[in-house]
Every structure is written in C-alpha cells, then in structure tokens.
PDB file of C-alpha atoms (C1' of nucleotides) in Angstrom:
ATOM      1  CA  MET A  82       0.000   0.000   0.000  1.00  0.00           C
ATOM      2  CA  PRO A  83       2.437   2.685   1.054  1.00  0.00           C
ATOM      3  CA  GLU A  84       3.244   5.199  -1.600  1.00  0.00           C
ATOM      4  CA  LEU A  85       3.773   8.894  -1.053  1.00  0.00           C
ATOM      5  CA  PRO A  86       0.258   9.791   0.184  1.00  0.00           C
ATOM      6  CA  ASP A  87       0.132   6.792   2.515  1.00  0.00           C
ATOM      7  CA  VAL A  88       3.414   7.753   4.111  1.00  0.00           C
ATOM      8  CA  GLU A  89       2.153  11.311   4.350  1.00  0.00           C
ATOM      9  CA  GLY A  90      -0.765   9.893   6.332  1.00  0.00           C
ATOM     10  CA  PHE A  91       1.680   8.067   8.621  1.00  0.00           C
ATOM     11  CA  ARG A  92       3.569  11.324   9.046  1.00  0.00           C
ATOM     12  CA  ARG A  93       0.375  12.930  10.264  1.00  0.00           C
ATOM     13  CA  VAL A  94      -0.253  10.045  12.658  1.00  0.00           C
ATOM     14  CA  PHE A  95       3.224  10.608  14.012  1.00  0.00           C
ATOM     15  CA  ALA A  96       2.885  14.387  14.154  1.00  0.00           C
ATOM     16  CA  SER A  97      -0.380  14.361  16.070  1.00  0.00           C
ATOM     17  CA  GLY A  98       0.563  11.492  18.377  1.00  0.00           C
ATOM     18  CA  ALA A  99       4.219  10.907  19.019  1.00  0.00           C
ATOM     19  CA  ALA A 100       5.877  14.212  18.161  1.00  0.00           C
ATOM     20  CA  GLY A 101       7.084  16.083  21.222  1.00  0.00           C
ATOM     21  CA  ARG A 102       6.807  13.067  23.507  1.00  0.00           C
ATOM     22  CA  ARG A 103       9.521  11.378  25.448  1.00  0.00           C
ATOM     23  CA  ILE A 104      10.385   7.820  24.467  1.00  0.00           C
ATOM     24  CA  GLU A 105      10.407   5.637  27.575  1.00  0.00           C
ATOM     25  CA  ARG A 106      11.471   2.481  25.840  1.00  0.00           C
ATOM     26  CA  VAL A 107      11.539   0.736  22.488  1.00  0.00           C
ATOM     27  CA  GLU A 108      10.015  -2.724  22.333  1.00  0.00           C
ATOM     28  CA  LEU A 109      11.408  -4.957  19.627  1.00  0.00           C
ATOM     29  CA  LEU A 110       8.561  -7.408  19.175  1.00  0.00           C
ATOM     30  CA  ASP A 111      10.347  -8.616  16.055  1.00  0.00           C
ATOM     31  CA  ARG A 112      13.924  -7.489  16.252  1.00  0.00           C
ATOM     32  CA  SER A 113      14.618  -8.387  12.647  1.00  0.00           C
ATOM     33  CA  LEU A 114      12.689  -5.264  11.626  1.00  0.00           C
ATOM     34  CA  LEU A 115      15.238  -3.037  13.360  1.00  0.00           C
ATOM     35  CA  ARG A 116      17.597  -2.885  10.415  1.00  0.00           C
ATOM     36  CA  GLY A 117      20.210  -0.659  11.973  1.00  0.00           C
ATOM     37  CA  GLY A 118      21.150   1.154  15.156  1.00  0.00           C
ATOM     38  CA  ARG A 119      20.252   0.573  18.777  1.00  0.00           C
ATOM     39  CA  PRO A 120      17.195   1.532  20.839  1.00  0.00           C
ATOM     40  CA  ALA A 121      19.431   2.932  23.592  1.00  0.00           C
ATOM     41  CA  ALA A 122      20.297   5.827  21.297  1.00  0.00           C
ATOM     42  CA  VAL A 123      16.726   7.167  21.461  1.00  0.00           C
ATOM     43  CA  GLU A 124      15.386   5.878  24.744  1.00  0.00           C
ATOM     44  CA  ARG A 125      14.722   8.774  27.135  1.00  0.00           C
ATOM     45  CA  GLU A 126      14.949  11.191  24.217  1.00  0.00           C
ATOM     46  CA  ARG A 127      12.070  13.234  22.910  1.00  0.00           C
ATOM     47  CA  PHE A 128      10.608  12.805  19.423  1.00  0.00           C
ATOM     48  CA  GLY A 129      10.789  15.892  17.216  1.00  0.00           C
ATOM     49  CA  ASP A 130       8.615  16.806  14.262  1.00  0.00           C
ATOM     50  CA  PRO A 131       8.600  14.178  11.518  1.00  0.00           C
ATOM     51  CA  LEU A 132       9.663  14.710   7.924  1.00  0.00           C
ATOM     52  CA  ARG A 133       8.723  12.727   4.882  1.00  0.00           C
ATOM     53  CA  HIS A 134      10.935  12.323   1.846  1.00  0.00           C
ATOM     54  CA  GLY A 135       9.394  10.117  -0.803  1.00  0.00           C
ATOM     55  CA  LYS A 136       8.300   6.946   0.941  1.00  0.00           C
ATOM     56  CA  TRP A 137      10.608   7.494   3.921  1.00  0.00           C
ATOM     57  CA  LEU A 138       9.476   8.824   7.255  1.00  0.00           C
ATOM     58  CA  ILE A 139      12.179  10.569   9.250  1.00  0.00           C
ATOM     59  CA  ALA A 140      11.648  11.166  12.950  1.00  0.00           C
ATOM     60  CA  PRO A 141      14.245  13.118  14.933  1.00  0.00           C
ATOM     61  CA  ALA A 142      14.865  11.936  18.492  1.00  0.00           C
ATOM     62  CA  GLY A 143      17.652  13.691  20.350  1.00  0.00           C
ATOM     63  CA  ASP A 144      20.759  13.601  18.183  1.00  0.00           C
ATOM     64  CA  SER A 145      19.481  10.547  16.361  1.00  0.00           C
ATOM     65  CA  GLU A 146      16.925   9.954  13.673  1.00  0.00           C
ATOM     66  CA  VAL A 147      14.448   7.108  13.427  1.00  0.00           C
ATOM     67  CA  LEU A 148      14.018   6.193   9.756  1.00  0.00           C
ATOM     68  CA  MET A 149      11.026   4.145   8.703  1.00  0.00           C
ATOM     69  CA  HIS A 150      10.204   2.460   5.448  1.00  0.00           C
ATOM     70  CA  PHE A 151       6.924   0.616   5.054  1.00  0.00           C
ATOM     71  CA  GLY A 152       7.556  -1.753   2.183  1.00  0.00           C
ATOM     72  CA  MET A 153       4.281  -2.943   0.741  1.00  0.00           C
ATOM     73  CA  THR A 154       2.291  -3.625   3.902  1.00  0.00           C
ATOM     74  CA  GLY A 155       3.611  -1.344   6.620  1.00  0.00           C
ATOM     75  CA  LEU A 156       1.774   1.304   8.594  1.00  0.00           C
ATOM     76  CA  LEU A 157       2.020   3.455  11.681  1.00  0.00           C
ATOM     77  CA  ASP A 158      -0.490   3.514  14.499  1.00  0.00           C
ATOM     78  CA  TRP A 159      -0.648   5.749  17.544  1.00  0.00           C
ATOM     79  CA  ALA A 160      -2.556   4.037  20.338  1.00  0.00           C
ATOM     80  CA  SER A 161      -3.175   3.867  24.029  1.00  0.00           C
ATOM     81  CA  ARG A 162      -0.598   1.834  25.914  1.00  0.00           C
ATOM     82  CA  ARG A 163      -3.424  -0.232  27.334  1.00  0.00           C
ATOM     83  CA  SER A 164      -5.060  -1.210  24.056  1.00  0.00           C
ATOM     84  CA  VAL A 165      -4.427  -4.599  22.500  1.00  0.00           C
ATOM     85  CA  ARG A 166      -1.612  -4.701  20.006  1.00  0.00           C
ATOM     86  CA  HIS A 167      -1.927  -6.049  16.511  1.00  0.00           C
ATOM     87  CA  PRO A 168      -0.190  -9.353  15.692  1.00  0.00           C
ATOM     88  CA  HIS A 169       1.899  -7.586  13.062  1.00  0.00           C
ATOM     89  CA  ASP A 170       3.153  -4.819  15.323  1.00  0.00           C
ATOM     90  CA  ARG A 171       6.919  -5.284  15.059  1.00  0.00           C
ATOM     91  CA  ILE A 172       8.461  -2.323  16.857  1.00  0.00           C
ATOM     92  CA  VAL A 173       6.749  -0.149  19.464  1.00  0.00           C
ATOM     93  CA  PHE A 174       7.993   3.194  20.789  1.00  0.00           C
ATOM     94  CA  VAL A 175       6.433   3.456  24.216  1.00  0.00           C
ATOM     95  CA  CYS A 176       5.929   7.082  25.200  1.00  0.00           C
ATOM     96  CA  ARG A 177       4.175   8.880  27.990  1.00  0.00           C
ATOM     97  CA  GLY A 178       0.523   9.068  27.073  1.00  0.00           C
ATOM     98  CA  GLY A 179       0.580   6.553  24.262  1.00  0.00           C
ATOM     99  CA  GLU A 180       2.703   4.400  22.022  1.00  0.00           C
ATOM    100  CA  LEU A 181       3.735   4.440  18.394  1.00  0.00           C
ATOM    101  CA  ARG A 182       3.374   1.086  16.691  1.00  0.00           C
ATOM    102  CA  TYR A 183       5.281   0.199  13.546  1.00  0.00           C
ATOM    103  CA  ARG A 184       3.222  -2.547  11.959  1.00  0.00           C
ATOM    104  CA  ASN A 185       4.167  -4.627   8.953  1.00  0.00           C
ATOM    105  CA  MET A 186       2.649  -7.874   7.810  1.00  0.00           C
ATOM    106  CA  ARG A 187       5.082  -8.845   5.091  1.00  0.00           C
ATOM    107  CA  LYS A 188       8.346  -7.726   6.527  1.00  0.00           C
ATOM    108  CA  PHE A 189       9.701  -5.566   3.725  1.00  0.00           C
ATOM    109  CA  GLY A 190      11.094  -2.263   4.836  1.00  0.00           C
ATOM    110  CA  GLY A 191      11.918  -1.666   8.469  1.00  0.00           C
ATOM    111  CA  VAL A 192      13.205   0.778  11.050  1.00  0.00           C
ATOM    112  CA  TRP A 193      16.668   2.278  11.338  1.00  0.00           C
ATOM    113  CA  ILE A 194      18.078   4.359  14.168  1.00  0.00           C
ATOM    114  CA  VAL A 195      20.893   6.496  12.834  1.00  0.00           C
ATOM    115  CA  GLY A 196      23.199   9.250  13.996  1.00  0.00           C
ATOM    116  CA  PRO A 197      23.800  12.658  12.453  1.00  0.00           C
ATOM    117  CA  GLY A 198      24.687  12.497   8.779  1.00  0.00           C
ATOM    118  CA  GLU A 199      23.923   8.802   8.407  1.00  0.00           C
ATOM    119  CA  ARG A 200      20.529   9.155   6.807  1.00  0.00           C
ATOM    120  CA  GLU A 201      21.551   9.000   3.204  1.00  0.00           C
ATOM    121  CA  ALA A 202      23.580   5.860   3.706  1.00  0.00           C
ATOM    122  CA  VAL A 203      20.285   4.148   4.534  1.00  0.00           C
ATOM    123  CA  THR A 204      17.842   5.771   2.154  1.00  0.00           C
ATOM    124  CA  GLY A 205      20.193   5.950  -0.782  1.00  0.00           C
ATOM    125  CA  ALA A 206      20.310   9.030  -2.966  1.00  0.00           C
ATOM    126  CA  LEU A 207      16.715  10.111  -3.330  1.00  0.00           C
ATOM    127  CA  GLY A 208      15.471  12.523  -5.941  1.00  0.00           C
ATOM    128  CA  PRO A 209      13.365  15.484  -4.893  1.00  0.00           C
ATOM    129  CA  ASP A 210      10.064  14.624  -3.275  1.00  0.00           C
ATOM    130  CA  ALA A 211       7.251  14.457  -5.820  1.00  0.00           C
ATOM    131  CA  THR A 212       5.474  17.323  -4.040  1.00  0.00           C
ATOM    132  CA  GLN A 213       8.519  19.556  -4.529  1.00  0.00           C
ATOM    133  CA  VAL A 214       9.193  19.095  -8.212  1.00  0.00           C
ATOM    134  CA  ASP A 215       8.276  22.060 -10.355  1.00  0.00           C
ATOM    135  CA  ARG A 216       7.711  22.034 -14.091  1.00  0.00           C
ATOM    136  CA  GLU A 217      11.220  23.072 -14.982  1.00  0.00           C
ATOM    137  CA  ARG A 218      12.836  20.540 -12.708  1.00  0.00           C
ATOM    138  CA  PHE A 219      10.631  17.778 -14.051  1.00  0.00           C
ATOM    139  CA  HIS A 220      11.771  18.427 -17.593  1.00  0.00           C
ATOM    140  CA  ALA A 221      15.377  18.632 -16.477  1.00  0.00           C
ATOM    141  CA  LEU A 222      15.101  15.268 -14.714  1.00  0.00           C
ATOM    142  CA  LEU A 223      13.610  13.530 -17.720  1.00  0.00           C
ATOM    143  CA  ALA A 224      16.009  15.156 -20.168  1.00  0.00           C
ATOM    144  CA  GLY A 225      19.129  12.993 -20.387  1.00  0.00           C
ATOM    145  CA  ARG A 226      17.326   9.816 -19.486  1.00  0.00           C
ATOM    146  CA  ARG A 227      16.703   6.781 -21.656  1.00  0.00           C
ATOM    147  CA  GLY A 228      14.380   3.858 -21.167  1.00  0.00           C
ATOM    148  CA  GLY A 229      10.659   3.712 -20.595  1.00  0.00           C
ATOM    149  CA  LEU A 230       8.370   6.156 -18.884  1.00  0.00           C
ATOM    150  CA  LYS A 231       7.243   3.838 -16.133  1.00  0.00           C
ATOM    151  CA  ALA A 232      10.734   2.789 -15.120  1.00  0.00           C
ATOM    152  CA  ALA A 233      11.760   6.439 -14.882  1.00  0.00           C
ATOM    153  CA  LEU A 234       8.868   7.601 -12.715  1.00  0.00           C
ATOM    154  CA  MET A 235       9.261   4.580 -10.437  1.00  0.00           C
ATOM    155  CA  ASP A 236      12.945   5.345  -9.889  1.00  0.00           C
ATOM    156  CA  GLN A 237      13.259   6.952  -6.447  1.00  0.00           C
ATOM    157  CA  ARG A 238      16.567   8.521  -7.427  1.00  0.00           C
ATOM    158  CA  LEU A 239      14.776  10.574 -10.055  1.00  0.00           C
ATOM    159  CA  VAL A 240      11.634  11.606  -8.186  1.00  0.00           C
ATOM    160  CA  ALA A 241      10.910  10.270  -4.715  1.00  0.00           C
ATOM    161  CA  GLY A 242       7.526   8.991  -3.642  1.00  0.00           C
ATOM    162  CA  LEU A 243       5.838   7.581  -6.739  1.00  0.00           C
ATOM    163  CA  GLY A 244       4.978   3.882  -6.709  1.00  0.00           C
ATOM    164  CA  ASN A 245       3.214   1.454  -8.977  1.00  0.00           C
ATOM    165  CA  LEU A 246      -0.320   2.754  -8.566  1.00  0.00           C
ATOM    166  CA  MET A 247       0.576   6.435  -8.711  1.00  0.00           C
ATOM    167  CA  VAL A 248       2.710   6.024 -11.805  1.00  0.00           C
ATOM    168  CA  ASP A 249      -0.044   4.159 -13.632  1.00  0.00           C
ATOM    169  CA  GLU A 250      -2.498   6.847 -12.611  1.00  0.00           C
ATOM    170  CA  ILE A 251      -0.217   9.599 -13.863  1.00  0.00           C
ATOM    171  CA  ALA A 252       0.387   7.908 -17.208  1.00  0.00           C
ATOM    172  CA  TRP A 253      -3.313   7.272 -17.630  1.00  0.00           C
ATOM    173  CA  ARG A 254      -4.224  10.865 -16.879  1.00  0.00           C
ATOM    174  CA  ALA A 255      -1.584  12.160 -19.257  1.00  0.00           C
ATOM    175  CA  ARG A 256      -2.740   9.677 -21.926  1.00  0.00           C
ATOM    176  CA  VAL A 257       0.725   8.258 -22.375  1.00  0.00           C
ATOM    177  CA  ASP A 258       1.469   4.544 -22.702  1.00  0.00           C
ATOM    178  CA  PRO A 259       3.579   3.557 -19.674  1.00  0.00           C
ATOM    179  CA  ARG A 260       5.933   1.676 -22.009  1.00  0.00           C
ATOM    180  CA  ALA A 261       6.638   4.802 -24.058  1.00  0.00           C
ATOM    181  CA  PRO A 262      10.359   5.446 -24.550  1.00  0.00           C
ATOM    182  CA  LEU A 263      11.272   8.749 -22.944  1.00  0.00           C
ATOM    183  CA  LYS A 264      13.405  10.018 -25.747  1.00  0.00           C
ATOM    184  CA  ARG A 265      10.485   9.964 -28.121  1.00  0.00           C
ATOM    185  CA  LEU A 266       8.096  11.915 -25.873  1.00  0.00           C
ATOM    186  CA  SER A 267       7.208  15.317 -27.245  1.00  0.00           C
ATOM    187  CA  LYS A 268       7.451  18.421 -25.112  1.00  0.00           C
ATOM    188  CA  ARG A 269       3.688  18.579 -25.112  1.00  0.00           C
ATOM    189  CA  ARG A 270       3.348  15.066 -23.700  1.00  0.00           C
ATOM    190  CA  ARG A 271       5.989  15.708 -21.060  1.00  0.00           C
ATOM    191  CA  GLU A 272       4.008  18.783 -20.070  1.00  0.00           C
ATOM    192  CA  ARG A 273       0.931  16.627 -19.718  1.00  0.00           C
ATOM    193  CA  LEU A 274       2.874  14.188 -17.583  1.00  0.00           C
ATOM    194  CA  PHE A 275       4.001  16.921 -15.261  1.00  0.00           C
ATOM    195  CA  ASP A 276       0.464  18.267 -14.929  1.00  0.00           C
ATOM    196  CA  ALA A 277      -0.836  14.763 -14.245  1.00  0.00           C
ATOM    197  CA  MET A 278       1.825  14.106 -11.618  1.00  0.00           C
ATOM    198  CA  ASP A 279       1.079  17.392  -9.928  1.00  0.00           C
ATOM    199  CA  GLU A 280      -2.659  16.731  -9.863  1.00  0.00           C
ATOM    200  CA  VAL A 281      -2.454  13.115  -8.784  1.00  0.00           C
ATOM    201  CA  VAL A 282      -0.015  13.915  -5.995  1.00  0.00           C
ATOM    202  CA  ARG A 283      -1.926  16.923  -4.740  1.00  0.00           C
ATOM    203  CA  GLU A 284      -5.296  15.215  -4.868  1.00  0.00           C
ATOM    204  CA  SER A 285      -3.948  12.119  -3.126  1.00  0.00           C
ATOM    205  CA  LEU A 286      -2.196  13.908  -0.320  1.00  0.00           C
ATOM    206  CA  PRO A 287      -5.187  14.844   1.876  1.00  0.00           C
ATOM    207  CA  THR A 288      -6.585  11.319   1.591  1.00  0.00           C
ATOM    208  CA  GLY A 289      -3.622   9.783   3.345  1.00  0.00           C
ATOM    209  CA  ARG A 290      -3.584   6.982   0.812  1.00  0.00           C
ATOM    210  CA  VAL A 291      -3.639   6.436  -2.913  1.00  0.00           C
ATOM    211  CA  PRO A 292      -7.318   7.094  -3.419  1.00  0.00           C
ATOM    212  CA  THR A 293      -9.604   4.618  -5.106  1.00  0.00           C
ATOM    213  CA  LEU A 294     -11.993   6.979  -6.813  1.00  0.00           C
ATOM    214  CA  GLU A 295     -14.577   6.818  -9.498  1.00  0.00           C
ATOM    215  CA  GLY A 296     -13.124   8.461 -12.571  1.00  0.00           C
ATOM    216  CA  TRP A 297      -9.613   7.368 -11.589  1.00  0.00           C
ATOM    217  CA  LEU A 298      -7.719   4.430 -12.941  1.00  0.00           C
ATOM    218  CA  THR A 299      -7.260   3.261  -9.351  1.00  0.00           C
ATOM    219  CA  GLY A 300     -11.027   2.974  -9.033  1.00  0.00           C
ATOM    220  CA  ALA A 301     -11.303   0.810 -12.127  1.00  0.00           C
ATOM    221  CA  ARG A 302      -8.197  -1.334 -12.374  1.00  0.00           C
ATOM    222  CA  ASP A 303      -9.026  -4.055  -9.908  1.00  0.00           C
ATOM    223  CA  GLY A 304     -12.371  -5.244 -11.225  1.00  0.00           C
ATOM    224  CA  PRO A 305     -12.848  -8.549 -13.034  1.00  0.00           C
ATOM    225  CA  GLN A 306     -13.232  -6.918 -16.484  1.00  0.00           C
ATOM    226  CA  PRO A 307     -11.787  -3.473 -15.843  1.00  0.00           C
ATOM    227  CA  THR A 308     -12.637  -0.750 -18.328  1.00  0.00           C
ATOM    228  CA  CYS A 309     -11.254   2.725 -18.862  1.00  0.00           C
ATOM    229  CA  PRO A 310     -13.239   5.343 -16.917  1.00  0.00           C
ATOM    230  CA  ARG A 311     -12.629   7.773 -19.765  1.00  0.00           C
ATOM    231  CA  CYS A 312     -13.421   5.853 -22.913  1.00  0.00           C
ATOM    232  CA  GLY A 313     -14.806   2.517 -21.772  1.00  0.00           C
ATOM    233  CA  ALA A 314     -12.238   0.360 -23.564  1.00  0.00           C
ATOM    234  CA  HIS A 315     -11.028  -2.753 -21.773  1.00  0.00           C
ATOM    235  CA  LEU A 316      -7.915  -1.995 -19.766  1.00  0.00           C
ATOM    236  CA  ARG A 317      -4.781  -3.852 -20.580  1.00  0.00           C
ATOM    237  CA  LYS A 318      -2.571  -5.408 -17.930  1.00  0.00           C
ATOM    238  CA  ALA A 319       0.993  -6.523 -18.321  1.00  0.00           C
ATOM    239  CA  THR A 320       4.307  -6.397 -16.535  1.00  0.00           C
ATOM    240  CA  VAL A 321       6.132  -3.163 -17.281  1.00  0.00           C
ATOM    241  CA  ALA A 322       9.394  -2.266 -15.553  1.00  0.00           C
ATOM    242  CA  GLY A 323       8.888  -5.337 -13.381  1.00  0.00           C
ATOM    243  CA  ARG A 324       5.477  -4.375 -12.007  1.00  0.00           C
ATOM    244  CA  THR A 325       1.889  -5.232 -12.797  1.00  0.00           C
ATOM    245  CA  THR A 326       0.755  -2.324 -14.914  1.00  0.00           C
ATOM    246  CA  ALA A 327      -2.714  -1.298 -16.066  1.00  0.00           C
ATOM    247  CA  TRP A 328      -3.398   1.076 -18.912  1.00  0.00           C
ATOM    248  CA  CYS A 329      -5.943   1.909 -21.559  1.00  0.00           C
ATOM    249  CA  PRO A 330      -4.821   0.752 -24.994  1.00  0.00           C
ATOM    250  CA  ARG A 331      -7.230   3.163 -26.658  1.00  0.00           C
ATOM    251  CA  CYS A 332      -6.497   6.485 -25.026  1.00  0.00           C
ATOM    252  CA  GLN A 333      -2.883   6.023 -23.936  1.00  0.00           C
ATOM    253  CA  ARG A 334      -0.441   6.166 -26.784  1.00  0.00           C
ATOM    254  CA  ARG A 335       3.243   5.515 -27.093  1.00  0.00           C
TER     255      ARG A 335
ATOM    256  C1'  DC B 293      -0.913 -26.716  -4.971  1.00  0.00           C
ATOM    257  C1'  DG B 294       0.216 -22.632  -7.722  1.00  0.00           C
ATOM    258  C1'  DT B 295      -0.274 -17.664  -8.505  1.00  0.00           C
ATOM    259  C1'  DA B 296      -0.078 -12.971  -7.255  1.00  0.00           C
ATOM    260  C1'  DT B 297       1.029  -8.892  -4.320  1.00  0.00           C
ATOM    261  C1'  DT B 298       0.816  -1.184  -3.818  1.00  0.00           C
ATOM    262  C1'  DG B 299       8.595  -1.840  -2.476  1.00  0.00           C
ATOM    263  C1'  DT B 300      13.541  -2.262  -2.716  1.00  0.00           C
ATOM    264  C1'  DT B 301      17.911  -4.313  -3.760  1.00  0.00           C
ATOM    265  C1'  DA B 302      21.594  -7.474  -5.495  1.00  0.00           C
ATOM    266  C1'  DT B 303      23.038  -9.676  -9.482  1.00  0.00           C
ATOM    267  C1'  DA B 304      23.457 -10.731 -14.149  1.00  0.00           C
ATOM    268  C1'  DT B 305      23.080  -9.167 -18.721  1.00  0.00           C
ATOM    269  C1'  DA B 306      22.554  -6.164 -22.708  1.00  0.00           C
TER     270       DA B 306
ATOM    271  C1'  DT C 242      27.832   4.341 -17.763  1.00  0.00           C
ATOM    272  C1'  DT C 243      22.773   3.066 -18.210  1.00  0.00           C
ATOM    273  C1'  DA C 244      19.075   0.392 -18.390  1.00  0.00           C
ATOM    274  C1'  DT C 245      16.522  -3.965 -18.066  1.00  0.00           C
ATOM    275  C1'  DA C 246      15.226  -8.459 -16.310  1.00  0.00           C
ATOM    276  C1'  DT C 247      15.061 -11.595 -12.625  1.00  0.00           C
ATOM    277  C1'  DA C 248      15.121 -13.373  -8.180  1.00  0.00           C
ATOM    278  C1'  DA C 249      14.898 -12.648  -3.446  1.00  0.00           C
ATOM    279  C1'  DC C 250      12.891 -10.938   0.679  1.00  0.00           C
ATOM    280  C1'  DA C 251       7.934 -12.591   3.866  1.00  0.00           C
ATOM    281  C1'  DA C 252       3.355 -13.356   4.642  1.00  0.00           C
ATOM    282  C1'  DT C 253      -0.833 -13.632   3.161  1.00  0.00           C
ATOM    283  C1'  DA C 254      -5.136 -14.181  -0.136  1.00  0.00           C
ATOM    284  C1'  DC C 255      -7.357 -16.488  -3.866  1.00  0.00           C
TER     285       DC C 255
END
DNA sequence: CGTATTGTTATATA
DNA sequence: TTATATAACAATAC
C-alpha cells in the first residue's frame, strides 16, 4: 500500500501522536525489523517533528533519527498503551501518554536508528520529493534519461515517492502509454505528464492513501473486467518495468 | 498446490 | 555508464 500519500498519512499520525513526547522504551517485538542502530540511542529522548521524503518517514529523536520504510504492507499507528496490540506490530515506541506502533505484515522495509549524517547511507540518494518538483525541474530530470516512462517515474533517485499505482495513474491521466520510450516523448506530452503528476499527488495527499476513486484508474483497475473510466475500452494489464501495470490501450499512446 | 502482491535491492546481462 | 530483467525478501489471499 504505502506510496507517497500513505506515508504522508503516517507522518500525520506521528505528528499528532508521538511528536514532542519522550520515548520511555523501544520494544522490539520482532527485532529483525530493526535494520540498523540501537534503541538505547533514542530511549529517554524526545521525538521531534517528523519529515517525509518520498516513501521514507524521518523522525528526529535527540541527536538521532528514526528512519522508517513501510515496504508494501507497513503502517504506523498511535494508540493507548493499554489497548491490545496487533499481531503484526513489530516495533513499538512506548511514550508517555501513548505508544507508536510500527506494523508490517510482510516484513519488507523496516526501522533504522541512525546518527547525524547517516541518513543517506540508509535511504540511498533520493530525488526530490514528488510534491517539490516544479515544471522546470521535471523536464530537467527527464532530459538525459533513456528507457521507458514507467521505469523512470518509479525510480526513487529521479523523483521520490511515486509507486506502482501512482505512476499508472499519472500515465493514464496524461494519456501516455507507460511503455513509451522517454526520448520519443514530445514536449507537449511531457508537459501533460508533469500536470498529471502534480494533480495526482496533490489530490492524493489529503486522503492519506492512494485514493480509489470513481473516474480514476485506481477505481477501475481491480475489477474482473476493468474498463477505462474515460473511454470505456477494456484496460490492458501486463508487466512493465517489473510491475503489474494497467493502462488503456485506446487512449494512452506511445 | 500454484499464482499474485501497492517496495527495494543485489546480481546478471545487454 | 545506463538500463533492463530476474530473483529474493515474507506473509498472506485467492
């Protein structure tokens, strides 16, 4: 599930619950999900305000940072210390007045506790967050790049935060075939892609998840005989850039 | 039983 | 140097 808007939702959970609170202890219910660092570095420290960069959530705590990635099935929950935990809660930051639960069914992603300057060694070199890319920057990023559209937009080093569903949505809205080679995209179509990215990101952000809406590809793609919300043609599904991809063969062109 | 899954990364290959 | 394909990771649902 977690793409940019989902992680933005987790950031808000963190900001309204855990931020500003003192960490009493860290419970490693599944210690394999702590991918780096030690709880002692943040215990007794106070959580600061969280940041999000792409699909990463960054939570300052004293001189350290808690980095979280949610893989495909992770989420963050702020709950009473007395309420029953979920079986897939893996790491819990117990604070005064509540606890922050990092939950993850399939155990992709994880939690890192890092010192000053160590963030990038964990996250890798991320491109600018998709909410921060302006028109000019977008064109500059796509300029000098080969390969297909979908692979490019999925690449976190280019633009951070877009995942499988968002990229399909963007390509659908811009009426561009996700397999389209970048070097053959006209200026006009790259403009449409930027506009679509901007709209999809902005409209998804308040939802706290990639929205499944009528009139969106997301709202149509999972049915048994999915059809294009725009033109009614049967959607096509295939693996593109290694992911299950849905697009409309009639209104998206290469 | 086999297939698929919204993310990332290591490895091999072109 | 770049890009692509594939498997692997883990746990579930169908």
